[in-house]
CSV table of C-alpha atoms in Angstrom, one decimal:
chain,number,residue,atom,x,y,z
W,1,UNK,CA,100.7,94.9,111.9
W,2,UNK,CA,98.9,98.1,111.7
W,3,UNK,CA,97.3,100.6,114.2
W,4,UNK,CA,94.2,102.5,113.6
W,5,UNK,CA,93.2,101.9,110.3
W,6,UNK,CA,89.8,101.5,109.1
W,7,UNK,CA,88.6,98.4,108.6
W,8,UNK,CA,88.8,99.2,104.5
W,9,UNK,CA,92.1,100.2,104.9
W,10,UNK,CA,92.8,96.7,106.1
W,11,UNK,CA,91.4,95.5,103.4
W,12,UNK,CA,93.1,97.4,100.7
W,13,UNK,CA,96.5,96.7,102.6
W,14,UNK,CA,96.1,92.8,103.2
W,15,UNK,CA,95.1,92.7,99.1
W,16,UNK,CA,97.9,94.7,98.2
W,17,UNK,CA,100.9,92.5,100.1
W,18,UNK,CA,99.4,89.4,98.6
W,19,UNK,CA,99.6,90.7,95.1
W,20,UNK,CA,102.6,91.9,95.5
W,21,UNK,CA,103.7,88.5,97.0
W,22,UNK,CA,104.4,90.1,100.5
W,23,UNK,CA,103.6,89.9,103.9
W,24,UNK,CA,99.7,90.5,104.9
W,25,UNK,CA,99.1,92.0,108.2
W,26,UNK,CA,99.1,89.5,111.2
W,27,UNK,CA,97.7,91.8,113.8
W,28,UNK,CA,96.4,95.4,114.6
W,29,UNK,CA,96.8,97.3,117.2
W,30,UNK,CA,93.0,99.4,118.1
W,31,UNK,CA,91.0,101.6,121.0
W,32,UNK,CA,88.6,99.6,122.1
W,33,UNK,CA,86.9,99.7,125.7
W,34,UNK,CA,83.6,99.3,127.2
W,35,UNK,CA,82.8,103.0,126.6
W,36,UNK,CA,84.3,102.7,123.1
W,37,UNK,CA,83.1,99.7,121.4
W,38,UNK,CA,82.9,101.3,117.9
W,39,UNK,CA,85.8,98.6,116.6
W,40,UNK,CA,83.0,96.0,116.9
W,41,UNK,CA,81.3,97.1,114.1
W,42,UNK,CA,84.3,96.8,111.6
W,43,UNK,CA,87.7,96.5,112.8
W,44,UNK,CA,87.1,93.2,114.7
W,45,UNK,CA,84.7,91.5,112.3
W,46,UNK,CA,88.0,92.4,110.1
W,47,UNK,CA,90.3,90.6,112.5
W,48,UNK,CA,88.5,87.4,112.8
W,49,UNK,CA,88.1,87.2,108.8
W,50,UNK,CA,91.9,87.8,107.8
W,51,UNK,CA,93.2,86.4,111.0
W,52,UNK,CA,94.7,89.0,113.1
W,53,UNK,CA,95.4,89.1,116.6
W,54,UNK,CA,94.0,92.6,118.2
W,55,UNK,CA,95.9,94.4,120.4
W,56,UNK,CA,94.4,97.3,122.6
W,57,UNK,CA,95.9,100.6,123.2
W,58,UNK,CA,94.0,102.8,126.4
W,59,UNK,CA,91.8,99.7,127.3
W,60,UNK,CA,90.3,101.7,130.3
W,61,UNK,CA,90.4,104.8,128.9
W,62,UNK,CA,93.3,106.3,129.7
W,63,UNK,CA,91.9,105.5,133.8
W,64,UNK,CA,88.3,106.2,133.1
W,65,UNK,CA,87.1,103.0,133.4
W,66,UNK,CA,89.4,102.2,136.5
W,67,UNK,CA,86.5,103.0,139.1
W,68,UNK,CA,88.4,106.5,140.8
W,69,UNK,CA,86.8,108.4,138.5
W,70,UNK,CA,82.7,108.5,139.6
W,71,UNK,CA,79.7,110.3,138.9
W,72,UNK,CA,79.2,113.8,141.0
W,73,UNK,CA,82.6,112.9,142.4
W,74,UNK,CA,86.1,114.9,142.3
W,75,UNK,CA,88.7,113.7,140.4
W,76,UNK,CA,91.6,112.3,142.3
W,77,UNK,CA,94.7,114.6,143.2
W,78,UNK,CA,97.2,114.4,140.6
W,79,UNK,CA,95.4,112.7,137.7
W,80,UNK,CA,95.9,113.7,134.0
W,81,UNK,CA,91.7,114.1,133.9
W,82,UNK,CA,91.4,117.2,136.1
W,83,UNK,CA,88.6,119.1,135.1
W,84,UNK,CA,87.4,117.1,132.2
W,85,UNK,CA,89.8,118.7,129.8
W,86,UNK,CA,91.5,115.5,128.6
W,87,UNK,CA,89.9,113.9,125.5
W,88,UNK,CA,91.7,110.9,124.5
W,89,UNK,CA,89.7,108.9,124.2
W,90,UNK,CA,87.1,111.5,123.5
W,91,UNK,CA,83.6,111.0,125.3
W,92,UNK,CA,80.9,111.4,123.8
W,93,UNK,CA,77.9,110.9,126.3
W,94,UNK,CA,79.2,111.6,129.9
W,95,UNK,CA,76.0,109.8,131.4
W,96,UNK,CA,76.8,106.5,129.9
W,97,UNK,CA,80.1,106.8,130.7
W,98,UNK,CA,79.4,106.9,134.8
W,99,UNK,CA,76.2,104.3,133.7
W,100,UNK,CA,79.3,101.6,132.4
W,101,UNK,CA,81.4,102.6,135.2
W,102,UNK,CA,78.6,101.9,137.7
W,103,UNK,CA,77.8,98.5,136.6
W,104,UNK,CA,81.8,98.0,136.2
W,105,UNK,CA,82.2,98.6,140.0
W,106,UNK,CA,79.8,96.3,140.7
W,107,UNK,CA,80.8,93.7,138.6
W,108,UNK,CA,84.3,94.2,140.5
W,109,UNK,CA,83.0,94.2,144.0
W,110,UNK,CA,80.9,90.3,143.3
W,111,UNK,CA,84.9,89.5,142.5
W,112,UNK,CA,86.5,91.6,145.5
W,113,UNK,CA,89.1,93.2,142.9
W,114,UNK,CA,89.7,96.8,141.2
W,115,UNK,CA,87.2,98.2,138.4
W,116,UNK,CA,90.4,98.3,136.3
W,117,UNK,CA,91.0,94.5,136.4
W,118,UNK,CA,87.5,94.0,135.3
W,119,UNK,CA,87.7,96.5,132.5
W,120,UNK,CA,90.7,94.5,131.4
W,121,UNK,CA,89.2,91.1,131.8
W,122,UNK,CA,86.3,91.9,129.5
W,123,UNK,CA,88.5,92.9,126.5
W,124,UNK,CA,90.4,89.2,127.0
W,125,UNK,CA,87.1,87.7,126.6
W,126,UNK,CA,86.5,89.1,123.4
W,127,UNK,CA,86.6,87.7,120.0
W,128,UNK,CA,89.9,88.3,118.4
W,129,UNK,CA,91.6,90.0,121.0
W,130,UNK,CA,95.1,88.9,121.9
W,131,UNK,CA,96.3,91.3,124.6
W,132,UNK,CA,96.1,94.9,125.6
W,133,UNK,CA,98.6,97.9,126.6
W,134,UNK,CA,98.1,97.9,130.3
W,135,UNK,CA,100.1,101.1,131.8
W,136,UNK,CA,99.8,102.6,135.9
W,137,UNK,CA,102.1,105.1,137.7
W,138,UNK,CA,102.5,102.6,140.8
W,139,UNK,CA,103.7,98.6,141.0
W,140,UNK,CA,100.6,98.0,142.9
W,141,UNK,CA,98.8,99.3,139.5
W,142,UNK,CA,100.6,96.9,137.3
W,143,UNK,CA,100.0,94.3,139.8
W,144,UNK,CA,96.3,94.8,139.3
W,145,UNK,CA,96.5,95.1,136.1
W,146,UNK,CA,98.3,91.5,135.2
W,147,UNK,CA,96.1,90.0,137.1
W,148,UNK,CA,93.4,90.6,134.8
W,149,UNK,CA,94.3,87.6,132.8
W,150,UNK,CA,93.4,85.6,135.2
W,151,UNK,CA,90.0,86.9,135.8
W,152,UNK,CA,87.4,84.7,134.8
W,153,UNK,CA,84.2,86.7,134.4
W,154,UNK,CA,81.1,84.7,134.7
W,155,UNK,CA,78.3,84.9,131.6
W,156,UNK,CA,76.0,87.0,133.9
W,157,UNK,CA,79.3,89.1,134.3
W,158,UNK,CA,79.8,89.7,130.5
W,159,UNK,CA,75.8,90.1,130.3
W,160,UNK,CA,76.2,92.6,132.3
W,161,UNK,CA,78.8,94.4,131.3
W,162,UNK,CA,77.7,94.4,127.7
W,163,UNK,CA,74.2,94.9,128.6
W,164,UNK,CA,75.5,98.2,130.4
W,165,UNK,CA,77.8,99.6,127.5
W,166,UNK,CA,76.4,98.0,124.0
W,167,UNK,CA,76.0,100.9,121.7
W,168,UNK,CA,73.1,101.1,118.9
W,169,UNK,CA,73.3,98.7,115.8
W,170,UNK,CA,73.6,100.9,112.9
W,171,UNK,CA,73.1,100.4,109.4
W,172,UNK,CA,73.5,97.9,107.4
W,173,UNK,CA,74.2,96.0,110.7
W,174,UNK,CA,70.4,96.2,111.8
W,175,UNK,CA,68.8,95.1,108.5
W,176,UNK,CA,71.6,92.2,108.6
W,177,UNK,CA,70.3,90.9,112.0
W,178,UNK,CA,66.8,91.1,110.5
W,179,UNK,CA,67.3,89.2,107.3
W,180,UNK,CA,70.8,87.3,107.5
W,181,UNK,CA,70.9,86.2,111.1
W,182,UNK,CA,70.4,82.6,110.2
W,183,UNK,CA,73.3,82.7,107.6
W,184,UNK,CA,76.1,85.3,109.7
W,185,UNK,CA,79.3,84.1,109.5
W,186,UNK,CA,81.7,83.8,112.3
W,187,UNK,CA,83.2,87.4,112.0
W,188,UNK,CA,79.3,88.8,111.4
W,189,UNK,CA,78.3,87.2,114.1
W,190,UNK,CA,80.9,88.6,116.5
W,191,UNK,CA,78.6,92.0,116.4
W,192,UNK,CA,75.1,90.8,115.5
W,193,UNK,CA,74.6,87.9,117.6
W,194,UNK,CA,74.9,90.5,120.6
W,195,UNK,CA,71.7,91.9,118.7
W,196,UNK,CA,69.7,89.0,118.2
W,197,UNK,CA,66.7,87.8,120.4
């Protein structure tokens, strides 16, 4: 496998081992979370062409997305995040990020269970994505945290959640949902259909 190539890189990678007679890649190891869904627009349309399983490093953003972190609220004793100088993942648009967290909570309160589990459970309902990293400091954090795959989030649930997080279609992906959407193929269609009317 590989971890955090570009989608080109793949590519050029997967070519390569089958010249040479070797190995292709099988799987790939990404960030990918409901704040960062940039892998959508190449790296899982990539997965679902050359058949890789997708695993996900920081799936709730290194606790971001667990649901202690809130808008206008402090940050809870002891975390890594204190005072907002911990960028990795970076965040780009604060706002969005409490917006996603919001609607996460929610989602996660219909269920009675952690914001964490539901963060989880919407990455295992993806296209191409096999499992994730799940960390925590405490059992009861792992606990939570297996328990994600066996969350079964409803379609309003995923509506939601995407609806809440879905980032702009850029270029060429817009014109392709304007003039290709009735020929997409399976991996095209893993970004676009979200698009589509």
């Amino acid at each position: 496998g590989c971890s955090n190539f570009s989608a080109w890189h793949i590519m050029k990678a997967q070519a390569t081992a089958r010249a040479a007679g070797g190995q292709p890649f099988v799987s790939q190891q990404i960030h990918y979370t409901l704040e960062a869904r940039e892998a959508e627009y190449e790296l899982v349309p990539v997965s679902l062409d050359q058949g890789l399983g997708i695993l996900i490093w920081s799936p709730i953003a290194g606790g971001l997305l667990s649901g202690k972190f809130r808008r206008g609220k402090k940050e809870p004793t002891g975390t890594r995040h204190t005072g907002r100088q911990y960028r990795e993942p970076p965040i780009y648009n604060e706002e969005r990020l409490w917006d996603i967290v919001d609607v996460l909570v929610d989602v996660a309160a219909g269920h009675k269970v952690s914001a964490a589990r539901v963060a989880l459970a919407w990455l295992l309902h993806q296209p191409g994505v096999t499992s994730v990293i799940a960390g925590g400091r405490t059992d009861e954090q792992f606990t939570d945290n297996l328990a994600a795959a066996d969350l079964k989030l409803s379609a309003e649930d995923l509506q939601r959640l995407d609806a809440g997080s879905r980032a702009n279609l850029l270029y060429p992906y817009w014109h392709q949902a304007w003039t290709a959407k009735d020929r997409l193929s399976p991996a095209d269609a893993s970004l676009i259909s979200k698009y589509l009317d």
